[in-house]
XYZ file of C-alpha atoms in Angstrom:
586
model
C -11.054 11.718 -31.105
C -7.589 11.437 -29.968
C -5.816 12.428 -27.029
C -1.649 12.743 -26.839
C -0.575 10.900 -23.681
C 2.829 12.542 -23.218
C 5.803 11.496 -21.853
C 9.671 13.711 -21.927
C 12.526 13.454 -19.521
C 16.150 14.569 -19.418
C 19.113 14.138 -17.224
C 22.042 16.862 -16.630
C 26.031 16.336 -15.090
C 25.233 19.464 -13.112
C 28.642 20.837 -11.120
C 30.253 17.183 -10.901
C 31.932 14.781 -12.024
C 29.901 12.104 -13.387
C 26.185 11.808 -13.446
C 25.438 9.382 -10.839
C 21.344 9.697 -12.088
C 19.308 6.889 -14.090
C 16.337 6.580 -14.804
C 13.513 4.688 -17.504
C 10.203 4.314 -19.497
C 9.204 1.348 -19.182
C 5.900 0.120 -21.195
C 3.924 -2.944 -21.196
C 3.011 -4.645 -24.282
C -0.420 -4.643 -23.172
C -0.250 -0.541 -23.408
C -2.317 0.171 -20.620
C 0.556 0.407 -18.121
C 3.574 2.816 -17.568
C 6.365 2.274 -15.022
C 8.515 5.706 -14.422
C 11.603 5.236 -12.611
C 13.994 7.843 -11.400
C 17.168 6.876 -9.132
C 19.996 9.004 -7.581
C 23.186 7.563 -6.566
C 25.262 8.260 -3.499
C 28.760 6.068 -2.191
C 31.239 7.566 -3.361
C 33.103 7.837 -6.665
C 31.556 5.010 -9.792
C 29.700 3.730 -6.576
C 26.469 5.880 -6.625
C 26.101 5.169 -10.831
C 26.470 1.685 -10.152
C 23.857 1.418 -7.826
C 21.451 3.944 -9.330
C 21.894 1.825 -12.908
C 21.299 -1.429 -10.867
C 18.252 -0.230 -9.509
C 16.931 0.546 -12.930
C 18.106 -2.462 -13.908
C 16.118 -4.128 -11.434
C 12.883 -2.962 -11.907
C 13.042 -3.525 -15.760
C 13.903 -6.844 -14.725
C 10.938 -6.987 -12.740
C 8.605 -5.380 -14.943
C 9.391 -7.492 -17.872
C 8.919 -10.692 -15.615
C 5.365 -9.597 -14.511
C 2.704 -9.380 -17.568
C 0.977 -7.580 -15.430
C 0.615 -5.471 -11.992
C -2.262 -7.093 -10.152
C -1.055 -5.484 -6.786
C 0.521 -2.270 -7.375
C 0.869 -1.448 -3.563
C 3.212 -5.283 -3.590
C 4.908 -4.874 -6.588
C 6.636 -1.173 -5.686
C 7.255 -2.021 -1.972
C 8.912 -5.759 -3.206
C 10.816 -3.756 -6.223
C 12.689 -1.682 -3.507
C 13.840 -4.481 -1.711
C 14.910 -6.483 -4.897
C 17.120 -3.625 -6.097
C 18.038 -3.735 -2.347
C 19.679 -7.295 -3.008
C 21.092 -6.436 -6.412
C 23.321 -3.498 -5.293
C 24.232 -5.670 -2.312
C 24.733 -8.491 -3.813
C 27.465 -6.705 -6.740
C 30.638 -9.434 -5.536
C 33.066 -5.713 -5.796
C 34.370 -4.329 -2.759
C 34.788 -1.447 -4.657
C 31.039 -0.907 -4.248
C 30.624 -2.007 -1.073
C 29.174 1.794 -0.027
C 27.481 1.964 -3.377
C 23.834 3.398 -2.420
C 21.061 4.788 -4.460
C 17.511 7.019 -3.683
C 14.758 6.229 -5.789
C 11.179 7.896 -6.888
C 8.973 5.388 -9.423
C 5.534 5.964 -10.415
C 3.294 3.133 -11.950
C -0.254 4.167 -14.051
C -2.465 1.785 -15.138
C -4.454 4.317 -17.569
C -7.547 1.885 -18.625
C -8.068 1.889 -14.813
C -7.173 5.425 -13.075
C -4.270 3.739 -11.221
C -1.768 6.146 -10.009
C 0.666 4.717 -7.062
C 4.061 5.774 -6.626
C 7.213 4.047 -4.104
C 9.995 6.200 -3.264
C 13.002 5.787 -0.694
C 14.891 9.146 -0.236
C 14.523 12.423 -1.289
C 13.358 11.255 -4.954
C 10.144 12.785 -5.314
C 7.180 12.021 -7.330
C 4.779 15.682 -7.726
C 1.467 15.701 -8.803
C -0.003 18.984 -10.498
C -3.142 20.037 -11.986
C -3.384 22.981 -14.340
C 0.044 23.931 -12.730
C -1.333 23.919 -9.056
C 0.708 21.783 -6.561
C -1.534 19.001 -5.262
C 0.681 16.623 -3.850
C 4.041 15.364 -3.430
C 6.344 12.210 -1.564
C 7.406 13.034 1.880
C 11.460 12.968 1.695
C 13.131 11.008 4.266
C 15.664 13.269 4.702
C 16.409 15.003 8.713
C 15.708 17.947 6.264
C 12.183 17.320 5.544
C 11.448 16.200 8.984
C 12.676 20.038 10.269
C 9.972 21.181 7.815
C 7.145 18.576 9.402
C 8.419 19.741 12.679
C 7.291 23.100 11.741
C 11.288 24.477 11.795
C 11.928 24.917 8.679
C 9.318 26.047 5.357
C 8.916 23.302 2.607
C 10.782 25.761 0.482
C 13.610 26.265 2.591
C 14.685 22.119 2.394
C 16.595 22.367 -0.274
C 19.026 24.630 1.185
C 19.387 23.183 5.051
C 22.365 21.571 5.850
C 20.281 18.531 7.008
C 19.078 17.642 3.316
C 22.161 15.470 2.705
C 21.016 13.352 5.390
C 18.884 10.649 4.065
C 17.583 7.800 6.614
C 16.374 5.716 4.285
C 18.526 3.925 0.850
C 18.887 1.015 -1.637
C 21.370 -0.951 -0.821
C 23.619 -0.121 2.220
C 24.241 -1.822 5.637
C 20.223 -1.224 6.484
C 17.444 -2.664 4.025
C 15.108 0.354 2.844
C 12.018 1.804 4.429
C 9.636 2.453 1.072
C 7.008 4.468 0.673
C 4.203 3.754 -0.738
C 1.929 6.800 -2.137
C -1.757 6.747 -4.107
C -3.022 9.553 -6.059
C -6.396 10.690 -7.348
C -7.094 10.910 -10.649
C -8.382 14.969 -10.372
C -4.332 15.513 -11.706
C -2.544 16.408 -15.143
C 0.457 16.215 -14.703
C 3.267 14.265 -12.992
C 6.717 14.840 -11.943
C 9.191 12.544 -11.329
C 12.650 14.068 -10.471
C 16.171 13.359 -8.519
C 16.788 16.427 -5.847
C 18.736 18.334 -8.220
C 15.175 19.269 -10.116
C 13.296 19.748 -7.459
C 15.886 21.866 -5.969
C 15.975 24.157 -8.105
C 12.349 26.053 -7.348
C 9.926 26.703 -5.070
C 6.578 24.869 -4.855
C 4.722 27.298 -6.724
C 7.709 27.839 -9.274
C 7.410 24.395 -9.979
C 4.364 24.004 -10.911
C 4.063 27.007 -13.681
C 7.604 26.050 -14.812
C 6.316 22.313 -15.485
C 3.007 23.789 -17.235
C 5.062 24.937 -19.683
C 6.927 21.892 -20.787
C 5.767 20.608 -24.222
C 9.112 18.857 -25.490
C 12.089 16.867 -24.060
C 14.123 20.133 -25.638
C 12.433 22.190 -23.366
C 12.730 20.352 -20.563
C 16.331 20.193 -21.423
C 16.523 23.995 -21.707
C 14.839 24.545 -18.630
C 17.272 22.360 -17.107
C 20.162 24.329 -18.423
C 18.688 27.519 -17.823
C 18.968 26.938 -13.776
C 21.677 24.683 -13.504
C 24.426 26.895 -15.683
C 24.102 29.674 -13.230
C 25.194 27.111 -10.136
C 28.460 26.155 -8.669
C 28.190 23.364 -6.538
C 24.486 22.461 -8.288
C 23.748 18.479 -8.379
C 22.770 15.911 -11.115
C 19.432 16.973 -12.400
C 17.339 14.066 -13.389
C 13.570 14.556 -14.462
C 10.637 12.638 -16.268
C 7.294 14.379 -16.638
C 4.349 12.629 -17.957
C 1.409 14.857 -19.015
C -2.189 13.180 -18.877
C -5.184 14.232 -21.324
C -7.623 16.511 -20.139
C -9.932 14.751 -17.703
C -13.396 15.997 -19.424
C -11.655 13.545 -22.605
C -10.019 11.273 -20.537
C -8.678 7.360 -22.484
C -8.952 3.924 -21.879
C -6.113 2.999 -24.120
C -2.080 3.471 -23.973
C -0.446 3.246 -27.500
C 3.177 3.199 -27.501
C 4.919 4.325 -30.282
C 6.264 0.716 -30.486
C 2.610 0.156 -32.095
C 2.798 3.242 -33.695
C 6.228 4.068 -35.405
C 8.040 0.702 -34.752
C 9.533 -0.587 -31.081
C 12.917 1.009 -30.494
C 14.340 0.067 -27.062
C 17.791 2.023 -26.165
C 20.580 2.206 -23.827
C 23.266 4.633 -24.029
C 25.165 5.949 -21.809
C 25.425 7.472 -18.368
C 22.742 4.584 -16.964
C 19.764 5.446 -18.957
C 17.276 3.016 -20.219
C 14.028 3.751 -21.930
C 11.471 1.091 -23.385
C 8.960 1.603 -25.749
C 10.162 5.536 -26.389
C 11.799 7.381 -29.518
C 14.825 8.826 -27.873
C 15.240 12.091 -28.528
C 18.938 12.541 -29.570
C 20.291 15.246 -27.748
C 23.245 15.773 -24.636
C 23.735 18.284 -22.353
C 27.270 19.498 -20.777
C 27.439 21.749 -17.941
C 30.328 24.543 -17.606
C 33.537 23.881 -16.196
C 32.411 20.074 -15.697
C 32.809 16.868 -17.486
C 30.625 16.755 -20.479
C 27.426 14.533 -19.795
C 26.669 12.176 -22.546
C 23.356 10.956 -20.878
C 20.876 11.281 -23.605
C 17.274 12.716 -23.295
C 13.898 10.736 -24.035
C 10.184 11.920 -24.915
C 7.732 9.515 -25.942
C 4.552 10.684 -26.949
C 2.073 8.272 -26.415
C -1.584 7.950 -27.968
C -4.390 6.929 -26.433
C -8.610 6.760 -26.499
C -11.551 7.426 -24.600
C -12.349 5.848 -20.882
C -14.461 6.532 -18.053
C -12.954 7.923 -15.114
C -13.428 5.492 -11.825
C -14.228 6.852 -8.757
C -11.855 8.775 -7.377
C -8.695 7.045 -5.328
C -8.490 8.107 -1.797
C -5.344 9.520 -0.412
C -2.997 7.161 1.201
C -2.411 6.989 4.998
C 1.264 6.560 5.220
C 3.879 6.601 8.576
C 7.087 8.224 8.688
C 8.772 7.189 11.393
C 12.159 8.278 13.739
C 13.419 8.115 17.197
C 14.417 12.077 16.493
C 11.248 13.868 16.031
C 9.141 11.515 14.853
C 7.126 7.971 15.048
C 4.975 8.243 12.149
C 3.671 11.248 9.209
C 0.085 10.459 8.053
C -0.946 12.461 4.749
C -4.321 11.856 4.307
C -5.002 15.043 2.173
C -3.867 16.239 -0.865
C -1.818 18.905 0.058
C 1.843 18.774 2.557
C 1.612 21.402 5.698
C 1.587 25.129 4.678
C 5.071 26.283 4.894
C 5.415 28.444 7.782
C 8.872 30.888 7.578
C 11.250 31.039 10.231
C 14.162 33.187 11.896
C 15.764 30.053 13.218
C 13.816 27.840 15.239
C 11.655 29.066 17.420
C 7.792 30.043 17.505
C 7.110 30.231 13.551
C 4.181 31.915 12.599
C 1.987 30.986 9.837
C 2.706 32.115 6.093
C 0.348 34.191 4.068
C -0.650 32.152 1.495
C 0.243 34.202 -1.241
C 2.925 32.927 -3.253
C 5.401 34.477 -5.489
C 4.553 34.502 -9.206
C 6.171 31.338 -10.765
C 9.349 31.383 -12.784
C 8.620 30.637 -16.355
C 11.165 28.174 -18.612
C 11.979 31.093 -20.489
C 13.329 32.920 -17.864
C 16.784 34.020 -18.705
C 19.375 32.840 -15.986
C 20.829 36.202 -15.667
C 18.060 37.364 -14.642
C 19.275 36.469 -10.856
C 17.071 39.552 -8.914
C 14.112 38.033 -10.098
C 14.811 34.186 -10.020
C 15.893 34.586 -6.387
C 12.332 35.009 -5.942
C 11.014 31.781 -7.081
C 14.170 29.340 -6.439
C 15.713 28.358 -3.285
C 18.546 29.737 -2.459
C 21.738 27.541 -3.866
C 23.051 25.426 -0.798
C 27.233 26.520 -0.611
C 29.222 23.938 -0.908
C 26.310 21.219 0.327
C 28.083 17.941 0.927
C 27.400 14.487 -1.173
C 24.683 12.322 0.646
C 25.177 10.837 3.824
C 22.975 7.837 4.889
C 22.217 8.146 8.605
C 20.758 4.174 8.619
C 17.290 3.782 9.269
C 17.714 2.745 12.764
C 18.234 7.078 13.697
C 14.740 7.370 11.966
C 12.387 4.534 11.990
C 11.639 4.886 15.585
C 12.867 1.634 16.221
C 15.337 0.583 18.855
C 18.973 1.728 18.084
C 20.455 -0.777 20.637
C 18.954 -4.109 18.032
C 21.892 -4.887 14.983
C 21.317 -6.086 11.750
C 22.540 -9.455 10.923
C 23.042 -10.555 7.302
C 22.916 -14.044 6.221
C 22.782 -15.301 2.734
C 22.145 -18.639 3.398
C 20.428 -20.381 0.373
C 18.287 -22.913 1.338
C 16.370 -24.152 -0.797
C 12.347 -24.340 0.291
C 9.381 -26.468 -1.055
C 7.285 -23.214 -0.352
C 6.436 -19.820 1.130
C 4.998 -21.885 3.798
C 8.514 -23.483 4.399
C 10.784 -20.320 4.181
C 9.014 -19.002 7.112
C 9.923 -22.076 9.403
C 13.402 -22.072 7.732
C 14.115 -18.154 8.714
C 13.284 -18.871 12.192
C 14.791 -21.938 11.903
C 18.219 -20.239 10.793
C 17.566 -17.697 13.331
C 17.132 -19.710 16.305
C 20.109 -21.999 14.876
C 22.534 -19.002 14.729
C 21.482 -17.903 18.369
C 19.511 -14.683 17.717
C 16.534 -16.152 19.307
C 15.247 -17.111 23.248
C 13.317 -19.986 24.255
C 10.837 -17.895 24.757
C 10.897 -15.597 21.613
C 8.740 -16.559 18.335
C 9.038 -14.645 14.883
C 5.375 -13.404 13.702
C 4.670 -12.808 10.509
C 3.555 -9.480 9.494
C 4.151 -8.932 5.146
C 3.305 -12.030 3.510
C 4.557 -10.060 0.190
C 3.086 -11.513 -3.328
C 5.740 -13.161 -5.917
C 7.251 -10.775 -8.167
C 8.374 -13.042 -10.513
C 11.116 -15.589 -8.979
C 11.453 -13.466 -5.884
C 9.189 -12.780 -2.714
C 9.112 -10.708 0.252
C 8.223 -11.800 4.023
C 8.578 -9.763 6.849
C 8.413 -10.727 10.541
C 7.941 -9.619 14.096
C 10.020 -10.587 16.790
C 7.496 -11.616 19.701
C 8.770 -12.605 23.555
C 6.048 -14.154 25.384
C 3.661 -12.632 23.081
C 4.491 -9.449 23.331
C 5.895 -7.224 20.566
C 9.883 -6.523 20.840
C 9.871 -2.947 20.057
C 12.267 -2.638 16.910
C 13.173 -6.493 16.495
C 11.877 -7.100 12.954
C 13.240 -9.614 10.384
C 13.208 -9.201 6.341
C 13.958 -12.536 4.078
C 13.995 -12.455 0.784
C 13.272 -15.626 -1.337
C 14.034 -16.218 -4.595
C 14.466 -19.219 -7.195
C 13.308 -21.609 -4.248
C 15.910 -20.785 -1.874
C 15.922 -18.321 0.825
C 18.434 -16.010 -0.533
C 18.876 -13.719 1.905
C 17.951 -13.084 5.722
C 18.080 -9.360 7.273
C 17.547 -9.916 11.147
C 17.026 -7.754 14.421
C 16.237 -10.121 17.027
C 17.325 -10.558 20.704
C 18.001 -13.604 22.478
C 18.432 -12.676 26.272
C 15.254 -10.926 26.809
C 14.304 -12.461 30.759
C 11.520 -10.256 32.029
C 7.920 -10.093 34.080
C 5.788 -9.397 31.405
C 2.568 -8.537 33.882
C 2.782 -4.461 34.491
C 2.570 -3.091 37.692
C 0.940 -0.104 36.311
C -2.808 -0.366 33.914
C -3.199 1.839 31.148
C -5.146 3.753 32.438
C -2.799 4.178 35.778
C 0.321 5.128 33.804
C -1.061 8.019 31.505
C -2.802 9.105 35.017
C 0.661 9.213 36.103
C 2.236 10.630 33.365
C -0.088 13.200 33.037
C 0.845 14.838 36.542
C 4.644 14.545 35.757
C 4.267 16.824 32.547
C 1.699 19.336 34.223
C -1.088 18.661 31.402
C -4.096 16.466 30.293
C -3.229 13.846 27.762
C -6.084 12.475 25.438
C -5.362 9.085 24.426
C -5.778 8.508 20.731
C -5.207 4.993 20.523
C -5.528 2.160 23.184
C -2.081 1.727 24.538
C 0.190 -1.042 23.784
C 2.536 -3.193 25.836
C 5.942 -3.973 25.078
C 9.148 -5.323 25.195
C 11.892 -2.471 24.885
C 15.306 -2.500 25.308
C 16.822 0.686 26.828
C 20.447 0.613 26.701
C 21.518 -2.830 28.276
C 18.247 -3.517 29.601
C 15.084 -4.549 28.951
C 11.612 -2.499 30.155
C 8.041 -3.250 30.077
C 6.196 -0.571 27.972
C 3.101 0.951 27.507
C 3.017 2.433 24.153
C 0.574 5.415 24.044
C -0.133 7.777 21.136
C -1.416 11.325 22.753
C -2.446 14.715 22.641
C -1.167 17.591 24.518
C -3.567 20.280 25.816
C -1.324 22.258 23.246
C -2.529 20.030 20.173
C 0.770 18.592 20.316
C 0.506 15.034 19.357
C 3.274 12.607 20.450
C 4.217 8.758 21.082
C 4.843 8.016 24.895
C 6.943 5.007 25.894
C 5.577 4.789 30.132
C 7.271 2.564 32.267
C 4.758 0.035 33.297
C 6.423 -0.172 36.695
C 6.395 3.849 37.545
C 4.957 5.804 34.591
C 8.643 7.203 33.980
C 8.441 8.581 30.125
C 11.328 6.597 29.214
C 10.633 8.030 25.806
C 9.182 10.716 23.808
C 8.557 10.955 20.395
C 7.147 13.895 18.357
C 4.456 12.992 15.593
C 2.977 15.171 12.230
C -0.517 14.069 11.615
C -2.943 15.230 9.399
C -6.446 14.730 9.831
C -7.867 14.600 13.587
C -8.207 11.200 15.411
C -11.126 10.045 17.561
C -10.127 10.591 21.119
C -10.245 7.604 22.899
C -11.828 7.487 26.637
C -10.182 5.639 29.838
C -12.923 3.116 29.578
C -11.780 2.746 26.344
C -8.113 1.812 27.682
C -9.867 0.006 30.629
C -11.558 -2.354 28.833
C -8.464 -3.290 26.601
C -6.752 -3.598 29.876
C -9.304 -6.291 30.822
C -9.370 -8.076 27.598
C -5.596 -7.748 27.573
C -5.840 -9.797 31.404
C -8.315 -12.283 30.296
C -6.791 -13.364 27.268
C -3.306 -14.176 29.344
C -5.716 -15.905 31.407
């Protein structure tokens, strides 16, 4: 017996004037992999569709050079910063602010691989039997009200903060991806621009996405919420529908194998491989008409065995404004909690409105305000806030850019050359060393490698270098070092002493749930000695603590979103690093 592996996606104009959306299919020849891609563009007039096609582009690039994904985690991570260098790398000033979000979801169906890699507010959404179980974390100042506890999940879409995205493809800052696993216990997933997602609420979602059988009725469904907007978005969405799991397959048959291998391109920036496009465009009133055509592939495959079950990924979100890091390590985001602006919300009753179905009528508006957030007025295009306001990272350290092309005789070599060209170009101390820390595999010609800027073996909080190789040359160099660092690096102040300390200037007890880490960390124009400490408040409130090693001053305090608890760790804990910490400088 037979199961239908299904596959349909569709894009719509929305209110504007082009559709800056792509998105693709992409198939192996193999047939046991799938590579969803979804990207949303932002700079500007024919900027934002440039980029967004580029990065789709890209990755079919990339997935046609690879025969296969041996390292999914590597693969996603290293496709973000490839499409990074391809909209950067365009030779037009005219796109010089050309940026793009992304969501793209790789399966590996013989094996129960499910791993997605998003940068922005691209989602991917996992469902079962129309229940939400999980989704991407945006990286929007939006999404981080709603981790904050500020804001519901629900009521993103229509904050003023959800144009600001931290996080991009291409742009002055290299991107901060995401990289997401998912169990196989799921039906169906969604991959979708913010225009789709926008449009309903959590639970709305989820019976709204049940319902989709065709690409025409995704299309329709589309339509249906978008026509009664004014200022709606492009809507961009692929949703791939798995067997049931008590008849689960081993094998993906494209239709390539099936009905003949059609690849096509048409456009408005969509590409599709190994589908049957489904011939049909959508326009959206008062607009330009949208010519971007609409794709479902049904795919056919057999019987497997289901592997064990993936565990949930631990992932970091981090920013200087609320937050350091935001570790999902269950299958389901925090329970929206409502709000009357920001103070003290209280915890929503988990009932849920009944979900809006596709057939819903869009004049039906009494009802569908139940189910769909409420339409942002007027919400402004994207604006890229640079990772520096939300990686946690120092904001004082610039980004340098060099495209230097040297060549190299190996990986080996490239990392003497970037410190080499580093050093050379003065953005290094006699005392300073670059550390590798992402010693990326080779996707095809190109490779990833990520360093650490280290002064006197300690950490520079923030100082981090990304060079890309590729064709035997280093083709590019992204660099935040610092070359004048000149301090004591032995603190006057253990541990142990400073949260002590720190503890009686906030008036509570702190439980220390990591050991403490010393740094380098430049404050302004100068440079302090740190003790990094993740905590707990007697409130549950957990936080990052920069402590002055020389007073215990809380130079800086960072709010974090954690799920799952944490060992609490003792001061003999912290003692005892202290006193390896002093015998290995001995």
């Amino acid at each position: 017996m037979q199961n239908q592996y299904r596959v349909f996606s569709a894009s719509h104009i929305g209110q504007r004037n082009e559709n800056q959306d792509a998105f693709a299919v992409l198939t192996h020849s193999k047939c046991d992999e799938l590579l969803c891609v979804v990207a949303d563009g932002m700079g500007g007039h024919e900027g934002g569709a440039f980029a967004a096609k580029k990065v789709v582009e890209t990755c079919k690039v990339k997935w046609e050079e690879s025969e296969s994904v041996i390292d999914p985690d590597t693969f996603l991570n290293e496709l973000a910063f490839c499409a990074h260098e391809a909209v950067i790398d365009s030779g037009n000033a005219k796109f010089d602010q050309a940026q793009s979000l992304v969501s793209v979801l790789y399966i590996h169906l013989e094996k129960s691989i499910y791993v997605s890699m998003h940068v922005g507010d691209c989602r991917t959404i996992q469902f079962a039997n129309k229940n939400f179980i999980k989704r991407t974390i945006d990286q929007s100042l939006a999404q981080l009200h709603a981790l904050k506890g500020d804001i519901s999940d629900d009521e993103i879409a229509s904050h003023p903060d959800q144009n600001k995205i931290y996080s991009s493809i291409g742009g002055s800052e290299p991107p901060s991806p995401i990289i997401e696993h998912y169990s196989p216990d799921g039906d169906t997933f969604l991959i979708c621009s913010d225009g789709f997602w926008e449009l309903f609420n959590q639970h709305a979602l989820g019976v709204a996405i049940e319902k989709i059988e065709s690409a025409e009725a995704l299309e329709e469904l589309i339509e249906q919420q978008v026509s009664g907007k004014t200022h709606h978005d492009n809507t961009t969405a692929i949703i791939v529908k798995l067997p049931p799991s008590e008849d689960s397959s081993s094998m993906f048959v494209p239709p390539s194998l099936a009905a003949g291998h059609q690849e096509s391109e048409v456009e408005g920036s969509l590409r599709t491989e190994g589908a049957l496009p489904a011939e049909s465009s959508l326009s959206a009133e008062g607009s330009t008409s949208s010519n971007d055509k609409n794709t479902s592939t049904k795919l056919t495959t057999y019987h497997y065995k289901v592997l064990l079950g993936l565990g949930s990924i631990i992932f970091v979100i981090a920013l200087t404004y609320y937050f350091l890091s935001s570790t999902d390590s269950t299958h389901d985001l925090p329970e929206p909690l409502p709000t009357s602006g920001k103070t003290s919300p209280s915890k929503q009753s988990s009932e849920q409105p009944s979900g809006q179905a596709p057939d819903q009528k869009p004049e039906q508006t009494s009802e569908q305000n139940k189910t769909t957030p409420s339409e942002p007025q007027g919400k402004s295009s994207k604006e890229a806030i640079g990772t520096q306001a939300s990686t946690g990272e120092s904001g004082n350290i610039e980004t340098r850019r060099q495209t230097p092309n040297i060549p190299i005789l190996n990986i080996d070599d490239a990392i003497e050359k970037t410190e080499d060209v580093i050093r050379q170009e003065g953005g290094l101390g006699e005392n300073d060393t670059l550390k590798v820390t992402t010693r990326g595999n080779a996707i095809g010609n190109s490779q990833v490698i990520k360093f650490q800027q280290f002064y006197k073996d300690l950490p520079v909080y923030g100082a981090q270098t990304i060079t890309l190789v590729r064709d035997g040359k280093i083709a590019n160099i992204d660099s935040k070092t610092l070359n004048d660092i000149d301090i004591d690096i032995s603190p006057a102040l253990s541990a142990k002493e400073a949260v002590i300390l720190a503890e009686n200037e906030i008036g509570t007890r702190l439980n220390v749930l990591e050991a403490p880490q010393l740094i380098i960390f430049k404050k302004e124009d100068s440079y302090l000695l740190i003790w990094r400490a993740e905590v707990e408040k007697a409130s549950g409130e957990r936080v990052m603590l920069f402590l002055d090693s020389t007073n215990a001053l809380i130079v800086e305090e960072i709010s974090l979103h954690i799920s799952g608890g944490q060992e609490e760790i003792s001061f003999e804990d912290i003692a005892s690093e202290d006193e390896a910490s002093e015998n290995e400088k001995d």
